[in-house]
Structure formats: structure tokens, C-alpha cells
PDB file of C-alpha atoms in Angstrom:
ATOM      1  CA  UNK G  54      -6.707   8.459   2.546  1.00 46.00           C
ATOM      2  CA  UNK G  55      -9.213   9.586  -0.175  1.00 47.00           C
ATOM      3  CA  UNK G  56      -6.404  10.090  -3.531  1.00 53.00           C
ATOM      4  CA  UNK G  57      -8.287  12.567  -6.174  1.00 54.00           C
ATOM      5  CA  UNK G  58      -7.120  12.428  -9.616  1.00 50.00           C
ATOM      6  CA  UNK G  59      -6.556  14.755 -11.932  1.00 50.00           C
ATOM      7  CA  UNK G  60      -4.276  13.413 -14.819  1.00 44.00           C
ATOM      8  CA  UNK G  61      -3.931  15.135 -18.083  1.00 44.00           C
ATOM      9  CA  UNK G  62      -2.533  12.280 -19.545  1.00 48.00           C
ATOM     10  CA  UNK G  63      -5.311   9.317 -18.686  1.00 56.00           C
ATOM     11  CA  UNK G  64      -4.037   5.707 -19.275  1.00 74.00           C
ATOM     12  CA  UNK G  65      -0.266   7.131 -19.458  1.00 91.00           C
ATOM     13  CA  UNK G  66       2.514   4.162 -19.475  1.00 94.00           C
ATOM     14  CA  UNK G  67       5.844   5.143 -17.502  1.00 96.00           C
ATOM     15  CA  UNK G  68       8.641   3.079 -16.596  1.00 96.00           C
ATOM     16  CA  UNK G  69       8.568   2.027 -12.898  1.00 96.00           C
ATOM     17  CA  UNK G  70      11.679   2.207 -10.467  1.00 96.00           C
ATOM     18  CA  UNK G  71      10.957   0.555  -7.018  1.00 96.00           C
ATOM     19  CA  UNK G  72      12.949   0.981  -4.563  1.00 94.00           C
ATOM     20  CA  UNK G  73      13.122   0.074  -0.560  1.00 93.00           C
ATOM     21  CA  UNK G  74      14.239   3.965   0.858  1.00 92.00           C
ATOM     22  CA  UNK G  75      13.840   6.267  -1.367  1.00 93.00           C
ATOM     23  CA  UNK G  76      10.929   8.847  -1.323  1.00 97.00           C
ATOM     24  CA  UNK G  77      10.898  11.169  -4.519  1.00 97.00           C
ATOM     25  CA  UNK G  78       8.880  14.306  -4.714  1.00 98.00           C
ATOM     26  CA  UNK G  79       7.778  16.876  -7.202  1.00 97.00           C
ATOM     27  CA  UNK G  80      10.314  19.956  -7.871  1.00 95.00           C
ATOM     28  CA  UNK G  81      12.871  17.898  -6.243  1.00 96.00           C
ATOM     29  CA  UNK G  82      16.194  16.339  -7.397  1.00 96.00           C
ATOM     30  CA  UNK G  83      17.122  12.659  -7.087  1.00 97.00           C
ATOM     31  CA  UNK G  84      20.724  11.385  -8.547  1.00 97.00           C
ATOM     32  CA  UNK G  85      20.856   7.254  -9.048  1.00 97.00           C
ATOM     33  CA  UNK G  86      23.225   4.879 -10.237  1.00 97.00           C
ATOM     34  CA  UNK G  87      22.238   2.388 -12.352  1.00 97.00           C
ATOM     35  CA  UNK G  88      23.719  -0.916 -12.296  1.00 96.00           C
ATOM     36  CA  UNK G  89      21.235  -3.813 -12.577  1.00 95.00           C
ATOM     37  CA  UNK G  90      20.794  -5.113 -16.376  1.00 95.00           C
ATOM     38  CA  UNK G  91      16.641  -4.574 -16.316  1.00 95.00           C
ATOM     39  CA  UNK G  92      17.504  -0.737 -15.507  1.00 96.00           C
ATOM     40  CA  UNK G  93      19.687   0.507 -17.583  1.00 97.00           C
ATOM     41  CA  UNK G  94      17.586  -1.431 -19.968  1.00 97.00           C
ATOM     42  CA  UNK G  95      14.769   1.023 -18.630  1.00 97.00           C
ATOM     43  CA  UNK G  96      16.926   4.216 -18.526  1.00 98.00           C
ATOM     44  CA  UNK G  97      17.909   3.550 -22.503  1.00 97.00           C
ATOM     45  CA  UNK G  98      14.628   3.201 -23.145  1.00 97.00           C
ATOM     46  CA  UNK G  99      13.298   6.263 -22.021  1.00 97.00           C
ATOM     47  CA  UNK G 100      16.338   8.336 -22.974  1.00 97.00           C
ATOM     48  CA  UNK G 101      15.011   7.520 -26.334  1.00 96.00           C
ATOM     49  CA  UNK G 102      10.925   8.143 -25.186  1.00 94.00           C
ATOM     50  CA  UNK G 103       9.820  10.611 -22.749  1.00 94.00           C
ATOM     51  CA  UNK G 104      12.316  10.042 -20.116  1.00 96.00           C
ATOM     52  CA  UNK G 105      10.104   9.623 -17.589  1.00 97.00           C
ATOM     53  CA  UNK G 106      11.022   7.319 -14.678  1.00 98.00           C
ATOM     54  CA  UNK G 107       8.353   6.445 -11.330  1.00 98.00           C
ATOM     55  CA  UNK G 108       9.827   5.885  -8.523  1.00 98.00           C
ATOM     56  CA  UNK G 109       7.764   4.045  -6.242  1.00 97.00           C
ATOM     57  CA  UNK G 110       8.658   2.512  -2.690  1.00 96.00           C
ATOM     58  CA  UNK G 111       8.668  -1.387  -1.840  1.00 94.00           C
ATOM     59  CA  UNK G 112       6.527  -2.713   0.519  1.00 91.00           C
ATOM     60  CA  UNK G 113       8.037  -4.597   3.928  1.00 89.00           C
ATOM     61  CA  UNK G 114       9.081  -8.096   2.740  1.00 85.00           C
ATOM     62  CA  UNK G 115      10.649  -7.378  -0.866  1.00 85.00           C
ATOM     63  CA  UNK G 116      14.168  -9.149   0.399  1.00 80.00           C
ATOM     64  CA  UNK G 117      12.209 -12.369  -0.518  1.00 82.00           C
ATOM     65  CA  UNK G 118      12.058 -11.494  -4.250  1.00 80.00           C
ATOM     66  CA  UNK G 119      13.414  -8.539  -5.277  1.00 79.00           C
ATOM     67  CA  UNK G 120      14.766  -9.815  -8.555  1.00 76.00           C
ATOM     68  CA  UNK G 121      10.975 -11.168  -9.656  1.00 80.00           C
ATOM     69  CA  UNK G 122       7.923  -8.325  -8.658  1.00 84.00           C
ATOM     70  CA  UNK G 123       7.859  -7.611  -5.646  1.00 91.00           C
ATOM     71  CA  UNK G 124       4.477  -5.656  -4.090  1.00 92.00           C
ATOM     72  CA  UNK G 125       4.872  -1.654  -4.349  1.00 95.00           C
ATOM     73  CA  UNK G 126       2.753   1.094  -2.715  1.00 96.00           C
ATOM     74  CA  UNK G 127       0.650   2.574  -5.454  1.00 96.00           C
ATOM     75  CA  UNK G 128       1.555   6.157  -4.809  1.00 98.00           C
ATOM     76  CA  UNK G 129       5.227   7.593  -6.513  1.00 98.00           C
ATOM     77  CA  UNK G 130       6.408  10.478  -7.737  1.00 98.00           C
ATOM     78  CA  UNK G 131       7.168  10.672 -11.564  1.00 98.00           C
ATOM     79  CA  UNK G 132      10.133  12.818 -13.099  1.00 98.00           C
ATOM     80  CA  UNK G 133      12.096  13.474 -15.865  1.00 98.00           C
ATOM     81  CA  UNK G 134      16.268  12.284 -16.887  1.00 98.00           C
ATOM     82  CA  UNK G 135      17.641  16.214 -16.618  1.00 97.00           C
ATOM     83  CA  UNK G 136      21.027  14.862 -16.842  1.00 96.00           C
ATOM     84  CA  UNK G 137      22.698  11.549 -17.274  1.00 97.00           C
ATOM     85  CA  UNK G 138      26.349   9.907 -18.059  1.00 97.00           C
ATOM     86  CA  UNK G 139      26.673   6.591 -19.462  1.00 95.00           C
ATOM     87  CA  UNK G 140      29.402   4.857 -17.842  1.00 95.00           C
ATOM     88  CA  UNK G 141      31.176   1.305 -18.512  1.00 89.00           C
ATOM     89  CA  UNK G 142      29.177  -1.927 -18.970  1.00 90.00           C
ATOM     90  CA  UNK G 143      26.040   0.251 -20.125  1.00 91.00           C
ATOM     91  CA  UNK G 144      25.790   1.731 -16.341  1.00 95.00           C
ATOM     92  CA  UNK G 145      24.220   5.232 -15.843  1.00 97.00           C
ATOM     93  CA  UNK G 146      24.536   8.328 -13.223  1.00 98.00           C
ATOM     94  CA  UNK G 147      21.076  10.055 -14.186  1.00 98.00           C
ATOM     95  CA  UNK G 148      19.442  13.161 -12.030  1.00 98.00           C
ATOM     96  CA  UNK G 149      15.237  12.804 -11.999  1.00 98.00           C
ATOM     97  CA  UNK G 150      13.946  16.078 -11.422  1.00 97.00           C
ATOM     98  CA  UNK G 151      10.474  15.677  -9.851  1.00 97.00           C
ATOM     99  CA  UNK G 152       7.173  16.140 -11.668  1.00 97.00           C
ATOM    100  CA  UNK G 153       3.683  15.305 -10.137  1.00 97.00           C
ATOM    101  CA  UNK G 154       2.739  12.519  -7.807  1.00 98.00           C
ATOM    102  CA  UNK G 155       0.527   9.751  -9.011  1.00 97.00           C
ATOM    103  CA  UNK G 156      -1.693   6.520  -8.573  1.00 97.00           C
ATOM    104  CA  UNK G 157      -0.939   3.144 -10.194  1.00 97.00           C
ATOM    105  CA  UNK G 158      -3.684   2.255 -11.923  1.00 96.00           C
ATOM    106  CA  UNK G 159      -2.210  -1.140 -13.071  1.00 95.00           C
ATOM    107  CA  UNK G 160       0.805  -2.764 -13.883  1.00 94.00           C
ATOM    108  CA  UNK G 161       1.883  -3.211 -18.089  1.00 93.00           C
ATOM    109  CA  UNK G 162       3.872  -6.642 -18.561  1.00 89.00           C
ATOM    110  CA  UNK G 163       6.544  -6.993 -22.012  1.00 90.00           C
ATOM    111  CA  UNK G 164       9.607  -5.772 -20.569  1.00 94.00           C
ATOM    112  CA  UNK G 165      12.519  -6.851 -18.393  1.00 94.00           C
ATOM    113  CA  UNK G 166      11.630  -3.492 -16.491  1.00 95.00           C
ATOM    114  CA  UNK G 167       8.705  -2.617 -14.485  1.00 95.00           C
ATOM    115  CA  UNK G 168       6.323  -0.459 -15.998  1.00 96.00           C
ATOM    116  CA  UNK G 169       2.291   0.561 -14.861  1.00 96.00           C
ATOM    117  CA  UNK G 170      -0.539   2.950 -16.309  1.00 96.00           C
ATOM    118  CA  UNK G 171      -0.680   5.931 -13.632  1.00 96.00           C
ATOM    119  CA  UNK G 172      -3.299   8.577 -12.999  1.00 96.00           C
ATOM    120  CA  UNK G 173      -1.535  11.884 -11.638  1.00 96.00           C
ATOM    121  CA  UNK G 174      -2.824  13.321  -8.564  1.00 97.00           C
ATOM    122  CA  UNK G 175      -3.713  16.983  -8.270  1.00 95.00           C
ATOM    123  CA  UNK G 176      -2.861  19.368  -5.527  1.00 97.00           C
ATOM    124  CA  UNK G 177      -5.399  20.426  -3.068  1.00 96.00           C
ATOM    125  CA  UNK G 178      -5.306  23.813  -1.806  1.00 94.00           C
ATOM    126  CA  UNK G 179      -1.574  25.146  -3.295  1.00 93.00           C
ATOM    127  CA  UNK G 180      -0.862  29.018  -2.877  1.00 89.00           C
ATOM    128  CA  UNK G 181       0.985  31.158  -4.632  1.00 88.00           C
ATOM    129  CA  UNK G 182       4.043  32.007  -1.385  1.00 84.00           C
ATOM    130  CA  UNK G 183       4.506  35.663  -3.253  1.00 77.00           C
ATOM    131  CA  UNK G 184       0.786  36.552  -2.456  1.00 68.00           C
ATOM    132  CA  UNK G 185       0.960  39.329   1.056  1.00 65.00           C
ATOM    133  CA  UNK G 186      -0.943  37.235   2.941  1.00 62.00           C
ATOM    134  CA  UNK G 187       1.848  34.269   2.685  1.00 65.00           C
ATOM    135  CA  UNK G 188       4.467  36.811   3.856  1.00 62.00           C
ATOM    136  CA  UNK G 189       4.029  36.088   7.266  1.00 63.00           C
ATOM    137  CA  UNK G 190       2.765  32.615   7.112  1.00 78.00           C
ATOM    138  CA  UNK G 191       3.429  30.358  10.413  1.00 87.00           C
ATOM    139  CA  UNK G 192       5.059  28.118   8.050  1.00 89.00           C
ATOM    140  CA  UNK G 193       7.554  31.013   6.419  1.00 88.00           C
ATOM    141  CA  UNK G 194       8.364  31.878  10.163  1.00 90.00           C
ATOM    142  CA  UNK G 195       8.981  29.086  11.828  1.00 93.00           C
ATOM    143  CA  UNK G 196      11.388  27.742   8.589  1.00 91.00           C
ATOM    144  CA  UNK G 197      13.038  30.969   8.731  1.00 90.00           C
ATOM    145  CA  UNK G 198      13.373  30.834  12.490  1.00 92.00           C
ATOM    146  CA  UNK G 199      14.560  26.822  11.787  1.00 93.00           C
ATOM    147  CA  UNK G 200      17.573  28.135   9.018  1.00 91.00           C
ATOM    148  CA  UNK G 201      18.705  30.442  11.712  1.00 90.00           C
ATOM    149  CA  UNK G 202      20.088  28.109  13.978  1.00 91.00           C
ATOM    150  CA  UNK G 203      22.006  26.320  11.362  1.00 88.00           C
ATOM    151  CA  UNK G 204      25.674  26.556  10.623  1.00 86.00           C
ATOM    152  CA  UNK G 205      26.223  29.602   8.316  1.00 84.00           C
ATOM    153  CA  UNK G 206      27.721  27.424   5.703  1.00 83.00           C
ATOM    154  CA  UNK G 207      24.903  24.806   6.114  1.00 85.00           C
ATOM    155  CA  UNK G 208      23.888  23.765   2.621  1.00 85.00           C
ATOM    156  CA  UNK G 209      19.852  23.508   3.770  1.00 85.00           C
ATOM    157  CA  UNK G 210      20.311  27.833   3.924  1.00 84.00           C
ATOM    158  CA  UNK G 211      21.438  28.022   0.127  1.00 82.00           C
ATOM    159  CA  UNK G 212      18.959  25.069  -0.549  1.00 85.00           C
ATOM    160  CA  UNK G 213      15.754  26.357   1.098  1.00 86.00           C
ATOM    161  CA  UNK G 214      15.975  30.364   0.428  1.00 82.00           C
ATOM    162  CA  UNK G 215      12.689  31.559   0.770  1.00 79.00           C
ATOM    163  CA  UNK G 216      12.837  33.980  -2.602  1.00 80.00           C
ATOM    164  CA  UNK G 217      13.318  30.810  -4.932  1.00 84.00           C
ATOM    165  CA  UNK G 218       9.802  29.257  -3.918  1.00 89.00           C
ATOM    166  CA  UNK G 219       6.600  30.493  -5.684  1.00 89.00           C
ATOM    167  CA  UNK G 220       4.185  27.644  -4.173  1.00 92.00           C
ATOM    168  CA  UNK G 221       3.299  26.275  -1.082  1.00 92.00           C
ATOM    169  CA  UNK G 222       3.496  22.808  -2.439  1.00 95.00           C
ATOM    170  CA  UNK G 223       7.299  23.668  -4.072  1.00 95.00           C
ATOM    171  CA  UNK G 224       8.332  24.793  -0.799  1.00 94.00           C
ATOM    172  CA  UNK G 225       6.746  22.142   1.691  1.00 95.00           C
ATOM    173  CA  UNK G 226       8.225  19.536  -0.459  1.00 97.00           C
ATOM    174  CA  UNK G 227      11.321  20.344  -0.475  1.00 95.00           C
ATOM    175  CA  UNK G 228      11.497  20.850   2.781  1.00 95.00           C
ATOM    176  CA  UNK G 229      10.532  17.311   3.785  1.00 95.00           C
ATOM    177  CA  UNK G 230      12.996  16.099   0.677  1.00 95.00           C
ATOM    178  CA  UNK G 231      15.887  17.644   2.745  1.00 92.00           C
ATOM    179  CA  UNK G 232      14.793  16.471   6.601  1.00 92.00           C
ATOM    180  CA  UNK G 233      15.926  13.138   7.876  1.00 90.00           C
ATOM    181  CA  UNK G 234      12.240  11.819   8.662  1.00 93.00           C
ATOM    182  CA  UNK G 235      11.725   8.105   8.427  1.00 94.00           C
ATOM    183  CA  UNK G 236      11.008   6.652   5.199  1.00 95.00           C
ATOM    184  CA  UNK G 237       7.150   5.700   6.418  1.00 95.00           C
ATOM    185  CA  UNK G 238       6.732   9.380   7.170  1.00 95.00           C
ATOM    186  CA  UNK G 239       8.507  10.470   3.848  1.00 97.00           C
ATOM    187  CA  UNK G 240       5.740   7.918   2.344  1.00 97.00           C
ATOM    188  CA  UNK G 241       2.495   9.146   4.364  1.00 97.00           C
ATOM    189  CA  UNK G 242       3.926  12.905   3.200  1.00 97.00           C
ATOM    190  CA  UNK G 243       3.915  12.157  -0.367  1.00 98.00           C
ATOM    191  CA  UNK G 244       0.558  10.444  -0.179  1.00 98.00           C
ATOM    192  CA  UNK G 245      -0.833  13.972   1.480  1.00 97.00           C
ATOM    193  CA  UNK G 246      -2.582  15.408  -1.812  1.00 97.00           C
ATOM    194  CA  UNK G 247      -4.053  18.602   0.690  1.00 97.00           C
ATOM    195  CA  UNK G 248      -0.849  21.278   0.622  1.00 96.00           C
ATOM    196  CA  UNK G 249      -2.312  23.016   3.697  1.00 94.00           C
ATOM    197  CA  UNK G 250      -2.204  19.693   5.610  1.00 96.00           C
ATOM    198  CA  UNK G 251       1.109  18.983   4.020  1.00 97.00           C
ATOM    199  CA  UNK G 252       2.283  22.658   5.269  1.00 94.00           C
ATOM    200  CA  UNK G 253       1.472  21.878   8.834  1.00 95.00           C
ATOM    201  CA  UNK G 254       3.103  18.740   8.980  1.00 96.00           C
ATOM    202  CA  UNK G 255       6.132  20.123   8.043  1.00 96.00           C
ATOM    203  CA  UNK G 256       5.515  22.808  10.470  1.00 95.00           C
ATOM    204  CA  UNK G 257       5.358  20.496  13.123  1.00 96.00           C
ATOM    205  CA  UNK G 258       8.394  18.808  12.109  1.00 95.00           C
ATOM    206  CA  UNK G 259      10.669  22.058  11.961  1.00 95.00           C
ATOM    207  CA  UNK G 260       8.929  22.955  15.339  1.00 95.00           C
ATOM    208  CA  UNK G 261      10.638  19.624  17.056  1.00 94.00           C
ATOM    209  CA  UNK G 262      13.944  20.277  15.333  1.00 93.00           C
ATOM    210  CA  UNK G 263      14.032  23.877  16.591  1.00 94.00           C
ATOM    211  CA  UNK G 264      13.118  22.753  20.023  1.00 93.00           C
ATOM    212  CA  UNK G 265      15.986  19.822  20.040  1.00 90.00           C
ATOM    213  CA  UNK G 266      18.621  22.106  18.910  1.00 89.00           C
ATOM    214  CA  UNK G 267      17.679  24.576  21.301  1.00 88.00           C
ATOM    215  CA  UNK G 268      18.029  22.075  24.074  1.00 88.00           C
ATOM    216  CA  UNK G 269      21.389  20.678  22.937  1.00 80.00           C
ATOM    217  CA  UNK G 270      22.521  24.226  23.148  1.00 78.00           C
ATOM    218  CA  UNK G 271      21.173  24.693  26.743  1.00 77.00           C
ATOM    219  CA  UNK G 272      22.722  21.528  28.132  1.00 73.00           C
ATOM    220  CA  UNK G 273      26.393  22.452  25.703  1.00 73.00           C
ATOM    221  CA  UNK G 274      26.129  25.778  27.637  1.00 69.00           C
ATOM    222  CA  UNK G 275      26.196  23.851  30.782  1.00 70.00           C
ATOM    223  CA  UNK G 276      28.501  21.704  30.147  1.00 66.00           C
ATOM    224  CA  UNK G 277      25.890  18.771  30.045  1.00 56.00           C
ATOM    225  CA  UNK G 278      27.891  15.699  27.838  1.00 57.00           C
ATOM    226  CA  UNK G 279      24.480  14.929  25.482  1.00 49.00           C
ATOM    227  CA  UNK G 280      26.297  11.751  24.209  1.00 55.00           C
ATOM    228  CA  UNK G 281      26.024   9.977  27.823  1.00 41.00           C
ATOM    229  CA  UNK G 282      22.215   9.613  27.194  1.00 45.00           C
TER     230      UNK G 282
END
């Protein structure tokens, strides 16, 4: 995949956070605990910087040596400490709220904590959601149609209201923040610069959820037992 960049900060140092699951995106919200000594050496630190934190994913294989430097992809998501508590022992709860995705463009040795020179990545084809033409966008419809089925007390209905997104790219990310996809596909996602492309995966993926709860309500209706398959 061809990764344009479009960084306002060239040759910008951040602290880097690998991790094996997690997938961070922009506009999102990720809470952490931090417990190992070399982070909450890096979450001091940039409390008292710019407190900015990548999060980046681990390849397959970092069991072997996760304490030493084990290989990352070079595509994360950078955000900023919102909110933090310092507990005991010099442990933290922080919240990162989501920034802009970017590109390694190599790692910067000298502290106990990971930390790399990134390039951020632009987004390709973003549209304003309150523009007419978005009002009835295949997207808009079939998330609308996807909240419908849910639980009125669901928390994705309060999470993914419509009204509180002005971009495409907010919106789609979100979206894929809050779906249970596998971490490979939360990965390829985040690497997707194009927000159209981005759009109709997401698309797709509401479509199959819609479909499966449609079905489970068929076979409930008919007294099918889902859990002997």
C-alpha cells in the first residue's frame, strides 16, 4: 500500500508504545494502565513535553523478546494524555485521545522507552458528513439501519449518533474503533490513508453484521437453538 505523507511537523520525535492488540485511531479514545518501569518512565516524560504517546502494534513473534525491541509495524496512530491519575509505585491510568496516523521513519535510541521520528500521513478524499449530498450516503444508511437493530440502551447508539460527526474520516473511524474485527483487519484499516475506501470497508462490515443479526432473529423466531451450531 502506497503511504503519502503529509507531516507538518517533519523529523518529529514521539514516544513509542507497542503493543500486541491494540489498534488506536484518530478522534478516538484509548484508556491504559501503566505498570512496566520503562512506561511510566515514558508517560512522566511526556506529561512534562508534549504528551504525545504512538501506539504502534507488534509484529507475530514479540513473545520471544518483548522486554528488549521487538519488530513493530511502521504505521500507528499518535495522540495526546487528555486525562491521567498517578497511582501507587509511580503507575498511571491515562486516556490518549487520537490524533493523526503516521509512518516511522526511524527509531531514536537514549531512553529506557521506545521512541522513533514519524512522518504523519494525510487523509485522502475526507468529506465534510454535514454537506446535502452526505445526507443520504450508503454509508449514513446502512449505519443507521445497523443502530436500529441494537438494544435501545446499547452504548454503540449514544456512541455513534450521527449529529456528533462532521467528517467522513471521524465517523468511519470510529466506527471500526467500536466493532469487534480482528486485530489484522483493525491494522490493514488504519493503514487505509483513502477515506472513501475506508468508508466502504466499513460499509461492508456493518452490511455482514446486519445480515447475522437478522438471521439470529429468523431462526429465535423459530425456535431454532443457534448455540447447537
Amino acid at each position: 500500500m502506497e503511504l503519502h505523507s503529509d507531516s507538518q511537523e517533519p523529523g518529529e520525535i514521539i514516544s513509542v508504545f507497542p503493543l500486541p492488540t491494540s489498534v488506536f485511531y484518530p478522534n478516538t479514545q484509548l484508556p491504559l494502565h501503566i505498570f512496566e518501569p520503562r512506561y511510566r518512565q515514558m508517560v512522566s516524560d511526556a506529561l512534562k513535553g508534549n504528551r504525545k504517546i504512538g501506539m504502534v502494534l507488534l509484529k507475530p513473534g514479540w513473545e520471544a523478546n518483548y522486554y528488549e525491541s521487538p519488530a513493530i509495524v511502521p504505521v500507528g496512530c499518535v495522540g495526546t494524555i487528555e486525562q491521567h491519575v498517578e497511582l501507587p509505585e509511580g503507575k498511571y491510568n491515562i486516556s490518549l485521545r487520537g490524533l493523526s496516523r503516521f509512518k516511522i521513519v526511524k527509531e531514536i535510541g537514549g531512553k529506557p522507552y521506545r521512541q522513533a521520528e514519524i512522518s504523519l500521513l494525510k487523509e485522502i478524499n475526507d468529506q465534510n458528513l454535514d454537506d446535502e449530498i452526505f445526507k443520504h450516503h450508503d454509508l449514513i444508511n446502512t449505519c443507521n439501519e445497523f443502530l436500529s437493530l441494537l438494544p435501545e440502551k446499547n452504548k454503540l447508539k449514544d456512541d455513534l449518533k450521527m449529529e456528533s460527526f462532521k467528517k467522513m474520516s471521524h465517523l468511519v473511524d470510529e466506527i471500526a474503533n467500536q466493532l469487534d474485527l480482528q486485530v489484522e483487519k483493525k491494522q490493514d484499516f488504519l493503514e487505509q490513508q483513502d477515506v472513501t475506501k475506508r468508508a466502504e470497508i466499513i460499509r461492508s462490515e456493518l452490511k455482514l453484521k446486519i445480515g447475522l443479526i437478522n438471521l439470529s432473529r429468523v431462526q429465535m423466531e423459530k425456535g431454532i437453538d443457534i448455540n447447537m451450531n
